[in-house]
PDB file of C-alpha atoms in Angstrom:
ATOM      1  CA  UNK A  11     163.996 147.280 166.374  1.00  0.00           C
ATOM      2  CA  UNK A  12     164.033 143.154 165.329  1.00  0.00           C
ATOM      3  CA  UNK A  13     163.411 140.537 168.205  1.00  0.00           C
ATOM      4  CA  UNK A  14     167.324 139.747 168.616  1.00  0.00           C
ATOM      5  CA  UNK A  15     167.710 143.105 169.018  1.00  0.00           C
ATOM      6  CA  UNK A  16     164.960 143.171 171.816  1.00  0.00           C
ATOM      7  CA  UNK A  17     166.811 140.419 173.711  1.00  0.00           C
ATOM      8  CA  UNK A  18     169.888 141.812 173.017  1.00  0.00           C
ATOM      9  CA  UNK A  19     168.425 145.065 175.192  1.00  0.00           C
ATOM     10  CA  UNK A  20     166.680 142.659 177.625  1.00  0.00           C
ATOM     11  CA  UNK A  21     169.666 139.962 178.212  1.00  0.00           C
ATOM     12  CA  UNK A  22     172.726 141.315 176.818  1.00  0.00           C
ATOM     13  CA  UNK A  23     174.410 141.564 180.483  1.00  0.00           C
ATOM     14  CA  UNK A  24     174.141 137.645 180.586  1.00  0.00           C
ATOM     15  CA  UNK A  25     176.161 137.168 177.928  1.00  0.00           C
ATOM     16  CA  UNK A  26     179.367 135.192 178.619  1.00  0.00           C
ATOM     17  CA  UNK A  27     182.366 137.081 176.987  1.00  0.00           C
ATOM     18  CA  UNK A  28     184.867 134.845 175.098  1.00  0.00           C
ATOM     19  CA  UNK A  29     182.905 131.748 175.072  1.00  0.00           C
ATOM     20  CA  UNK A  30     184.605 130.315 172.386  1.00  0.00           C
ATOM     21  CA  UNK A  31     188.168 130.661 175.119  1.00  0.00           C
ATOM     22  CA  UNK A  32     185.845 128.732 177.702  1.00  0.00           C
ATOM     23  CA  UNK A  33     185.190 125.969 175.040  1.00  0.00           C
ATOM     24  CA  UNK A  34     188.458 125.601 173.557  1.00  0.00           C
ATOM     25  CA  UNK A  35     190.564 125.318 177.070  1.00  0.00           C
ATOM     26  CA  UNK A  36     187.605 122.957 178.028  1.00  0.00           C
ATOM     27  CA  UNK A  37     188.037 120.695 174.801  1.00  0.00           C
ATOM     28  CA  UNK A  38     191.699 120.950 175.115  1.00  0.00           C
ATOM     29  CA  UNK A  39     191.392 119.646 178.947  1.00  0.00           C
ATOM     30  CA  UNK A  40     189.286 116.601 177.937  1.00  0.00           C
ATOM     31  CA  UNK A  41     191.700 115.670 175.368  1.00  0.00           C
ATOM     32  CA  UNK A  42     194.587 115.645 178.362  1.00  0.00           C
ATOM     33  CA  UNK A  43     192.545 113.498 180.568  1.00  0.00           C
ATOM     34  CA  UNK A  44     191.516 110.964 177.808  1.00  0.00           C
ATOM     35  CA  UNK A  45     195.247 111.249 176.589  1.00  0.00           C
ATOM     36  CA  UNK A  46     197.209 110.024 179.595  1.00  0.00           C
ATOM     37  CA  UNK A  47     194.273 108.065 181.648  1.00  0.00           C
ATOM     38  CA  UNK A  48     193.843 104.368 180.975  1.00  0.00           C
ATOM     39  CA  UNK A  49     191.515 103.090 178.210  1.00  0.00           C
ATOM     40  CA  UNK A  50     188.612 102.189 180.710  1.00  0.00           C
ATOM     41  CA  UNK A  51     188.877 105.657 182.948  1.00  0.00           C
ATOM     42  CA  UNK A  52     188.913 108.001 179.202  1.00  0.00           C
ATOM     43  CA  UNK A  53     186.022 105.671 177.817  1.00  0.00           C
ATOM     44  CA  UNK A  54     184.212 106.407 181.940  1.00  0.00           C
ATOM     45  CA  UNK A  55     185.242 110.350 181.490  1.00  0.00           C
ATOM     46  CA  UNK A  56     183.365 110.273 177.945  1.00  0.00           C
ATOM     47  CA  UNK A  57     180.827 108.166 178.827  1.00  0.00           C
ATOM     48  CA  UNK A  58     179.860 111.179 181.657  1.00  0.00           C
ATOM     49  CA  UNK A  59     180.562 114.093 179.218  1.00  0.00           C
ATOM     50  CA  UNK A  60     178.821 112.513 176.430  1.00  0.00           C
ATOM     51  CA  UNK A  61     174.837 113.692 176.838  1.00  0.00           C
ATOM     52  CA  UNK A  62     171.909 111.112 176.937  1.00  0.00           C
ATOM     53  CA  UNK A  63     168.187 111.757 178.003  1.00  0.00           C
ATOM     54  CA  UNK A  64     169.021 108.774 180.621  1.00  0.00           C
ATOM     55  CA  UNK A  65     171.375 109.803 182.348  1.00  0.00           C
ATOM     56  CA  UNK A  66     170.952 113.569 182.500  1.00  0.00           C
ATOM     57  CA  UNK A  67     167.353 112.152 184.037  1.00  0.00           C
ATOM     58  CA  UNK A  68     169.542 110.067 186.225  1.00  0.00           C
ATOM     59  CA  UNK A  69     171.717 113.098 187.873  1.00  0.00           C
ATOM     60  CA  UNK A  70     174.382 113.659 185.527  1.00  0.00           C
ATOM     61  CA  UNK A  71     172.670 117.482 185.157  1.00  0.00           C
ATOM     62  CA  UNK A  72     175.991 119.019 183.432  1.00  0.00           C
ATOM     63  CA  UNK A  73     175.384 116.671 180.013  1.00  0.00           C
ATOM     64  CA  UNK A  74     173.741 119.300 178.451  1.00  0.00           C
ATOM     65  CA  UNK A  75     177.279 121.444 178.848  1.00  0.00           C
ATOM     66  CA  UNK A  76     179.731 119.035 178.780  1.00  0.00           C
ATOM     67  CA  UNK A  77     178.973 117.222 175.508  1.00  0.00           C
ATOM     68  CA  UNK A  78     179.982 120.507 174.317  1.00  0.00           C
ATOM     69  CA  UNK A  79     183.646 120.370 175.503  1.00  0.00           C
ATOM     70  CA  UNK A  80     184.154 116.948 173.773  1.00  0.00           C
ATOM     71  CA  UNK A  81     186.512 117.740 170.906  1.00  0.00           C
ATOM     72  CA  UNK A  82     186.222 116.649 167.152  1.00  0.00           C
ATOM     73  CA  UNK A  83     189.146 114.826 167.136  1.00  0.00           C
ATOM     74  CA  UNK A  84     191.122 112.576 169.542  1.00  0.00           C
ATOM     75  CA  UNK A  85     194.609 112.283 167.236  1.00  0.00           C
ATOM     76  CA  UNK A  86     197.507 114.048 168.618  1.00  0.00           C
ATOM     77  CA  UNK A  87     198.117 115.556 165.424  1.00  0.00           C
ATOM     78  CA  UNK A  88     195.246 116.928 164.583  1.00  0.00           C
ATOM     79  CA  UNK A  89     193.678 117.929 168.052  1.00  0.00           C
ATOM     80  CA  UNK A  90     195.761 121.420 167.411  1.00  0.00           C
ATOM     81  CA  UNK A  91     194.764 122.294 164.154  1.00  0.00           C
ATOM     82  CA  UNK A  92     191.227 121.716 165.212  1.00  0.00           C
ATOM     83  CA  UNK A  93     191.238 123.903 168.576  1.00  0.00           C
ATOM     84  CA  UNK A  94     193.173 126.346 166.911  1.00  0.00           C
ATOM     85  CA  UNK A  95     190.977 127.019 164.085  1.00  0.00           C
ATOM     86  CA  UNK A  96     187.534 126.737 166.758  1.00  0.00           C
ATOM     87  CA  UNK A  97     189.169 129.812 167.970  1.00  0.00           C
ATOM     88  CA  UNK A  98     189.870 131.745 165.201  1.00  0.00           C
ATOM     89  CA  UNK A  99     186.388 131.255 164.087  1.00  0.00           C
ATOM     90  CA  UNK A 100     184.247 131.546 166.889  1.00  0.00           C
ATOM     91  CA  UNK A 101     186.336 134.693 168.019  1.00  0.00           C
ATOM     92  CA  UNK A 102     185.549 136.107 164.178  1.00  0.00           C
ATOM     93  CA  UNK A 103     182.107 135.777 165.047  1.00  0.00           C
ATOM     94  CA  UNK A 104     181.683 136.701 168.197  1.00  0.00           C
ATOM     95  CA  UNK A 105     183.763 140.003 167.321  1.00  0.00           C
ATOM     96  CA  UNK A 106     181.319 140.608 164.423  1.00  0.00           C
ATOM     97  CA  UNK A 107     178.246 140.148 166.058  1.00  0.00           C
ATOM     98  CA  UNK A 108     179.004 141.062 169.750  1.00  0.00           C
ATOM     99  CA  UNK A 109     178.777 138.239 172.751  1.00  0.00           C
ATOM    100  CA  UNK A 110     175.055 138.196 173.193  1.00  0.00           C
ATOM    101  CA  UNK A 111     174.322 136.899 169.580  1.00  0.00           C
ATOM    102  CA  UNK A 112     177.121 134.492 168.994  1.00  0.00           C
ATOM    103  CA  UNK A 113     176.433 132.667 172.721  1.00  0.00           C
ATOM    104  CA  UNK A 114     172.942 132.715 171.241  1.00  0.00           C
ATOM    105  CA  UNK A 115     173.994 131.370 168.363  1.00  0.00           C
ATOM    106  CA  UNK A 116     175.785 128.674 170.404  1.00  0.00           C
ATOM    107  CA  UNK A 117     172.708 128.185 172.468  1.00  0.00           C
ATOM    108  CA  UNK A 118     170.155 127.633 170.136  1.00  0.00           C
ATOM    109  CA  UNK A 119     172.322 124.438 168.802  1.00  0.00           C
ATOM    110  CA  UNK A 120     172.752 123.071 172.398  1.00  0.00           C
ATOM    111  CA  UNK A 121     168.825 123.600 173.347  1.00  0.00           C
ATOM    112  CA  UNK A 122     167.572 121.863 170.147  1.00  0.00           C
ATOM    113  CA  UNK A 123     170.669 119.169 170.213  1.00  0.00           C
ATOM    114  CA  UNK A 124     169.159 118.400 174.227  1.00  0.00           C
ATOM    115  CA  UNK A 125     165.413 118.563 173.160  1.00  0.00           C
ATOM    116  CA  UNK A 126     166.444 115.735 170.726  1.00  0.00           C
ATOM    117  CA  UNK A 127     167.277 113.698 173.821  1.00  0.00           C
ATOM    118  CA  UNK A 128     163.295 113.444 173.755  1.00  0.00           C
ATOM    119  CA  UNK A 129     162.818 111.233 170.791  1.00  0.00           C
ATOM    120  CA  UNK A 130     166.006 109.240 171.471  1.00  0.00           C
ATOM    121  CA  UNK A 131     167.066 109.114 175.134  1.00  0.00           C
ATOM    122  CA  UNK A 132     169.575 106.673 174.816  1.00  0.00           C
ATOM    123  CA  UNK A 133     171.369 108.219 171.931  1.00  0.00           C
ATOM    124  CA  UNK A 134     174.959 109.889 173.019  1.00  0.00           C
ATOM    125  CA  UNK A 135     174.483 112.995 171.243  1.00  0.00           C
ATOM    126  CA  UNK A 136     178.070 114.620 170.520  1.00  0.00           C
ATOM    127  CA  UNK A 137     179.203 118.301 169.814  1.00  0.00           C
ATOM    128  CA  UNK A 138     180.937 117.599 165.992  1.00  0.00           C
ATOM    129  CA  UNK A 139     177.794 118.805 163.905  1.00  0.00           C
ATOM    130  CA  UNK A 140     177.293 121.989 166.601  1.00  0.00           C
ATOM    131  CA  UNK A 141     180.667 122.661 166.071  1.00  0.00           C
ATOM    132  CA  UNK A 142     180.047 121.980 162.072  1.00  0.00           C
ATOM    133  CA  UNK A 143     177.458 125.033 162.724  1.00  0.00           C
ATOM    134  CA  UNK A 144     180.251 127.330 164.339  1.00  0.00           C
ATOM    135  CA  UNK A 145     182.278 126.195 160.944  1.00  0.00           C
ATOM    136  CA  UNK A 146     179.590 127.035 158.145  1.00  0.00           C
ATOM    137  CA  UNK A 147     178.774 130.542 160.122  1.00  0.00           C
ATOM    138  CA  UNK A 148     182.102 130.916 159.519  1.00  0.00           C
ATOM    139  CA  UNK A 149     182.521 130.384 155.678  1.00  0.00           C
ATOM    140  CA  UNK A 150     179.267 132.192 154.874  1.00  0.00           C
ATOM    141  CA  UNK A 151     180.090 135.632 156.587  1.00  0.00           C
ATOM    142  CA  UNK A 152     183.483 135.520 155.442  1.00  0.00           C
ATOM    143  CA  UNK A 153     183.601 133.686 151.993  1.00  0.00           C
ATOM    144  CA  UNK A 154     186.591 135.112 150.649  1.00  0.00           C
ATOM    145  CA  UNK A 155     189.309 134.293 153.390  1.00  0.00           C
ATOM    146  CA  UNK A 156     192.112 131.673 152.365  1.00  0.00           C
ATOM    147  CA  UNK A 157     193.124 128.648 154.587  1.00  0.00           C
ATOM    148  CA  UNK A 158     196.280 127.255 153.513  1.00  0.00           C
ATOM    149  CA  UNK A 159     194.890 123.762 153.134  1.00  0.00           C
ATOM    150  CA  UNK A 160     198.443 121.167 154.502  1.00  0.00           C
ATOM    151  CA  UNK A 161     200.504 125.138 154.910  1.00  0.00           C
ATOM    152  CA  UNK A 162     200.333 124.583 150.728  1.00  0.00           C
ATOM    153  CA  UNK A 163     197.220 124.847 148.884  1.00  0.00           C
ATOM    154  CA  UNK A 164     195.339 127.906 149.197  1.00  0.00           C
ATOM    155  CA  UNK A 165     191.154 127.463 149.668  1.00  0.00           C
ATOM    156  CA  UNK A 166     188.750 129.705 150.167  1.00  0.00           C
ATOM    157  CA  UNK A 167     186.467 129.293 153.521  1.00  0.00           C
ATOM    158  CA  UNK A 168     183.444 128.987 150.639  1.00  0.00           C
ATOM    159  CA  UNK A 169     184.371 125.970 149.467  1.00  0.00           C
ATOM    160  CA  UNK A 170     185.647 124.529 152.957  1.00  0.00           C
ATOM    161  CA  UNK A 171     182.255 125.487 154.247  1.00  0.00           C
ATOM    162  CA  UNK A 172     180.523 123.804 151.563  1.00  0.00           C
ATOM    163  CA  UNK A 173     182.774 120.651 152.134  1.00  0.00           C
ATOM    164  CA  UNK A 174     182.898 120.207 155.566  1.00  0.00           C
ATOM    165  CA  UNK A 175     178.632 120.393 155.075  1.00  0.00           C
ATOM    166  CA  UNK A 176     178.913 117.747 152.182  1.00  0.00           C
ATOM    167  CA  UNK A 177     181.089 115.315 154.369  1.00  0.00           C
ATOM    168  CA  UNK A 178     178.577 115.469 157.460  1.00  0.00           C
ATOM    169  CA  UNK A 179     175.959 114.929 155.277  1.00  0.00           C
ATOM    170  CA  UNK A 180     177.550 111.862 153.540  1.00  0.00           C
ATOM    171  CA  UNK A 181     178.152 110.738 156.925  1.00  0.00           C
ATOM    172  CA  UNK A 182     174.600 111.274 158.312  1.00  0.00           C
ATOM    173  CA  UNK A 183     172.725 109.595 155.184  1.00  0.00           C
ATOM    174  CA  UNK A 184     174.494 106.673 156.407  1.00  0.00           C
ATOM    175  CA  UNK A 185     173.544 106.395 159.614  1.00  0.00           C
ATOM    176  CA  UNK A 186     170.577 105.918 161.664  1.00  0.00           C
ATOM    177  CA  UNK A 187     167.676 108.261 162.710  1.00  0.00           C
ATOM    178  CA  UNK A 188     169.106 109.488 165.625  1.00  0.00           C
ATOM    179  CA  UNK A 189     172.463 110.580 164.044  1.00  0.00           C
ATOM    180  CA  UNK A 190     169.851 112.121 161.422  1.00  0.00           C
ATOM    181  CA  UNK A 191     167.696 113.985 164.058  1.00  0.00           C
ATOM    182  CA  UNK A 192     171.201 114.863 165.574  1.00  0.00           C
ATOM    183  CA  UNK A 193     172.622 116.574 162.354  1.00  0.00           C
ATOM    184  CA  UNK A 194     169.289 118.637 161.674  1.00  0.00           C
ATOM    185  CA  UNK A 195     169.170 120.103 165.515  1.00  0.00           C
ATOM    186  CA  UNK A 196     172.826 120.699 165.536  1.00  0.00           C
ATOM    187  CA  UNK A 197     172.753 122.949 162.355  1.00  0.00           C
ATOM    188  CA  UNK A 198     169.307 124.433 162.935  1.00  0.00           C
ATOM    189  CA  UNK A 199     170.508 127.754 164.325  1.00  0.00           C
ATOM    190  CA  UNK A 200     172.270 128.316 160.715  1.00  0.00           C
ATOM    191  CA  UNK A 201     168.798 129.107 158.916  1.00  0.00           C
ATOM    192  CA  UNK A 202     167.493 130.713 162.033  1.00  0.00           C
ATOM    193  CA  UNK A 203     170.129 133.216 161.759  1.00  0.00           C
ATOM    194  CA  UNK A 204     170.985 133.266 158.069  1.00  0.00           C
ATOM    195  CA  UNK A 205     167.916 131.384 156.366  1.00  0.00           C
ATOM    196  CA  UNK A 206     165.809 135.061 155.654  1.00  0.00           C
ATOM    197  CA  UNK A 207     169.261 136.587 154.385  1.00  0.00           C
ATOM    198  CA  UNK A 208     169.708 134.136 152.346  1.00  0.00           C
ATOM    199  CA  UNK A 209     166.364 134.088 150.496  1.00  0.00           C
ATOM    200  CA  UNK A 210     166.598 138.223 150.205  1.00  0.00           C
ATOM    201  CA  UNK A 211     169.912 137.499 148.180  1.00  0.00           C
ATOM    202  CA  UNK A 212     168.807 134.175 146.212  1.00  0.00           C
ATOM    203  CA  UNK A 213     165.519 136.507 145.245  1.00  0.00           C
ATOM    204  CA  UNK A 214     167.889 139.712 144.206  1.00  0.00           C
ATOM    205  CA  UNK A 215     170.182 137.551 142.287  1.00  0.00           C
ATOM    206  CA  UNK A 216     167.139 136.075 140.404  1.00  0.00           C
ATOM    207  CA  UNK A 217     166.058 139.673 139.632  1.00  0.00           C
ATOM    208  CA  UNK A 218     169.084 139.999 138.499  1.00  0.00           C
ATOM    209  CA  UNK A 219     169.242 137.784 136.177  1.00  0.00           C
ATOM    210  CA  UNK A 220     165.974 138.703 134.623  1.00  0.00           C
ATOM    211  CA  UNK A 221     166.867 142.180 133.908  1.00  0.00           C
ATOM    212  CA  UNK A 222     170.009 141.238 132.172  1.00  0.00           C
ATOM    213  CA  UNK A 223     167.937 138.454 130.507  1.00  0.00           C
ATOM    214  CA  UNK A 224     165.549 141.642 129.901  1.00  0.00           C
ATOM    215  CA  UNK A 225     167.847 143.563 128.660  1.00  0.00           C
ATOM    216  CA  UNK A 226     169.512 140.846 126.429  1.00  0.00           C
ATOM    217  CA  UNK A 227     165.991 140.672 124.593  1.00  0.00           C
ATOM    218  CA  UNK A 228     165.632 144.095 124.291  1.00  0.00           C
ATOM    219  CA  UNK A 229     168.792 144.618 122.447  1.00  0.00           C
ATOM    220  CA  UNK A 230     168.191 141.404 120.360  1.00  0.00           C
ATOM    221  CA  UNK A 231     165.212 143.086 119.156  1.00  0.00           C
ATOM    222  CA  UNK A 232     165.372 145.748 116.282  1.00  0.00           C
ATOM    223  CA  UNK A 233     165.335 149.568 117.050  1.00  0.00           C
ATOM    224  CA  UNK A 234     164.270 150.667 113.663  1.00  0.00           C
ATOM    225  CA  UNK A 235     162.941 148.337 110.443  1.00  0.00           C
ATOM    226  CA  UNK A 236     162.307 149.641 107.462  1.00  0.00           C
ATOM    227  CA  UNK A 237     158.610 149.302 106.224  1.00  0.00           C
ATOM    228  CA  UNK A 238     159.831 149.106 102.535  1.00  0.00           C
ATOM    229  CA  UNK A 239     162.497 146.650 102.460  1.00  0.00           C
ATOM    230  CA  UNK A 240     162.138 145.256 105.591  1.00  0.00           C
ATOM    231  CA  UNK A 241     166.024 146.059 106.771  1.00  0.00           C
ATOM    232  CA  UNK A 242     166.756 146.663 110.568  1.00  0.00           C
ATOM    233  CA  UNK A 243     169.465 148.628 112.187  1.00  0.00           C
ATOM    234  CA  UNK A 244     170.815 145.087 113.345  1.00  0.00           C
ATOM    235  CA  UNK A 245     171.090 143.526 110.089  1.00  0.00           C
ATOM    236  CA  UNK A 246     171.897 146.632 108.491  1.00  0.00           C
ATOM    237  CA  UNK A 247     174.024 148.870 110.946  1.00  0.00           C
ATOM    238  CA  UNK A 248     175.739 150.551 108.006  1.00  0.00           C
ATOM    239  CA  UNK A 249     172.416 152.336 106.926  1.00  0.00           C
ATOM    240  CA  UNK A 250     170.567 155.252 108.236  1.00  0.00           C
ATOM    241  CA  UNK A 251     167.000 155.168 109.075  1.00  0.00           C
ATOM    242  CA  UNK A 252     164.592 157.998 108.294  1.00  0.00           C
ATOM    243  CA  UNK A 253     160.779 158.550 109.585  1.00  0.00           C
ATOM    244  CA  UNK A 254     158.062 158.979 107.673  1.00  0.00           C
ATOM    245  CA  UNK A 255     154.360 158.492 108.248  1.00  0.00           C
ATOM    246  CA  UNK A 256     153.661 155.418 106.801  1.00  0.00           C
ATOM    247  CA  UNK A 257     156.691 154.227 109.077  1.00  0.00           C
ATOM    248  CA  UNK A 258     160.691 154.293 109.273  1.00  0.00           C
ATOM    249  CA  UNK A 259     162.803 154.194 105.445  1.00  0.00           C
ATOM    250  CA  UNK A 260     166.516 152.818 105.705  1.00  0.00           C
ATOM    251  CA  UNK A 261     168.825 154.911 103.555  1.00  0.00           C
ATOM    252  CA  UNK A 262     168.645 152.492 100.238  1.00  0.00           C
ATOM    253  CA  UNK A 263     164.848 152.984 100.164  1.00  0.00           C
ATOM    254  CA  UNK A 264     164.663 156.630 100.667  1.00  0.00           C
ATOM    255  CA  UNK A 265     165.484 157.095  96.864  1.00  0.00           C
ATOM    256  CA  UNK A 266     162.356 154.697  96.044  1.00  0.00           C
ATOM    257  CA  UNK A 267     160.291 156.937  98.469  1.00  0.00           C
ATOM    258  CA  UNK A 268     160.963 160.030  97.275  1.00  0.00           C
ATOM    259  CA  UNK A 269     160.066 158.572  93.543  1.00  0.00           C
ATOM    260  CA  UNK A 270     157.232 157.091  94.463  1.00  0.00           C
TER     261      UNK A 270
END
C-alpha cells in the first residue's frame, strides 16, 4: 500500500466532494461583485481576497481560501470560457482519481503558495499559476483530447499544456522574486504527484531506444563472411554460405575449396 493510499484510508471521509463546483461558483461570484461594484469597493473586495502574510497576521484568516476564488480573468468575454473549462478539468480529475487525491492535489498548491507568504509577506500571492497546476494535470493525464482552439482549430491538450506552461514561465522570468517563488510553489504539487511517473517513462523510453539502437547494430553487422573472399551475406545476399572448419565459404568460393 503507497503513503497516498495510507491517507486516503486514514482521511478519505474529509474529503470535500466536487471541489472544483465550490471553486468555480466562488470565482464566478467574485467576478459579479467586482463587475457591478464601483472601482474603489472591487479593488477593497480584492484587496481582502487577495492573500498576504500581513494581513492574514492581521485577522483577515480566510486569505489562505479566498485567493483561491479569484478568477484568471476579469473580461466579460473570457470569464466563461475560463470557468467553464476549470470545470471540465478539475471534474476529469477528480473523477479519475477520486475526491481525496484531487483536493489533495489542490491542497498541496495552496499550503506551499501560503508558506511562501514567509519569505515575502507583503507579496499578494494570486491563484493563476495554482490554477496553471489544475491545467497541466490536465494535459498530461489526458494528452490526446482536442480543444477546438476559437470553435475552429483543433489542438491537442499536449500542446495546450505545454503552452500555457511556456507563457507562465515567460511571464515569471520577467518578474521579480516573489512572482518567481510564487510560480515554483504554485506548480510544486505537479512533480509531487507526477515527477516519479515521469522519470519511470523518460527511463523506459531511453531503454527503448537503446534496444532498437541495439538491434540496428546488430543487423548492420554481418551474419556470415566468407573466410576466402571475404564476402558477407549483406554485401552478397544473392550467395549461399556454407561451413567448414577453417570457417564459413560463400557459394563462389566453394568451387576453390573443394580444389584446393
Amino acid at each position: 500500500m503507497s503513503f497516498l493510499d495510507k491517507l486516503e484510508k486514514r482521511f478519505g471521509s474529509w474529503a470535500i466532494r466536487g471541489l472544483t463546483n465550490y471553486i468555480v461558483v466562488g470565482q464566478a461570484l467574485t467576478f459579479l461583485m467586482v463587475a457591478i461594484s464601483p472601482p474603489e469597493t472591487a479593488g477593497r473586495i480584492l484587496e481582502l481576497m487577495q492573500y498576504r502574510l500581513v494581513n492574514f497576521l492581521g485577522g483577515n484568516f480566510w486569505n489562505p481560501i479566498s485567493f483561491v476564488l479569484i478568477p484568471k480573468t476579469f473580461s466579460l468575454i473570457w470569464i466563461f470560457f475560463s470557468l467553464m473549462i476549470l470545470h471540465m478539468m478539475g471534474s476529469a480529475l477528480e473523477e479519475r482519481w477520486g475526491a481525496f487525491r484531487y483536493n489533495l492535489y489542490v491542497l498541496l498548491g495552496i499550503v506551499c503558495v501560503v508558506a511562501s507568504g514567509v519569505v515575502f509577506p507583503y507579496h499578494a500571492f494570486s491563484s493563476y499559476f495554482l490554477l496553471t497546476s489544475i491545467f497541466l494535470a490536465f494535459a498530461y493525464l489526458h494528452p490526446e483530447i482536442e480543444l477546438n482552439l476559437f470553435f475552429v482549430l483543433p489542438v491537442k491538450m499536449k500542446w495546450l499544456g505545454w503552452f500555457s506552461f511556456g507563457l507562465a514561465l515567460v511571464f515569471v522570468l520577467r518578474e521579480g522574486p516573489a512572482t518567481k517563488l510564487e510560480f515554483v510553489a504554485s506548480l510544486i504539487n505537479f512533480p509531487v504527484f507526477f515527477g516519479a511517473e515521469i522519470v519511470r517513462r523518460f527511463r523506459s523510453k531511453t531503454r527503448v531506444r537503446e534496444m532498437k539502437a541495439e538491434k540496428r547494430k546488430q543487423e548492420a553487422e554481418p551474419f556470415h563472411t566468407c573466410s576466402i573472399c571475404g564476402a558477407t551475406d549483406i554485401s552478397h545476399p544473392d550467395r549461399d554460405f556454407r561451413y567448414r572448419k577453417e570457417g564459413a565459404v560463400c557459394s563462389e568460393c566453394v568451387p576453390l575449396r573443394e580444389e584446393d
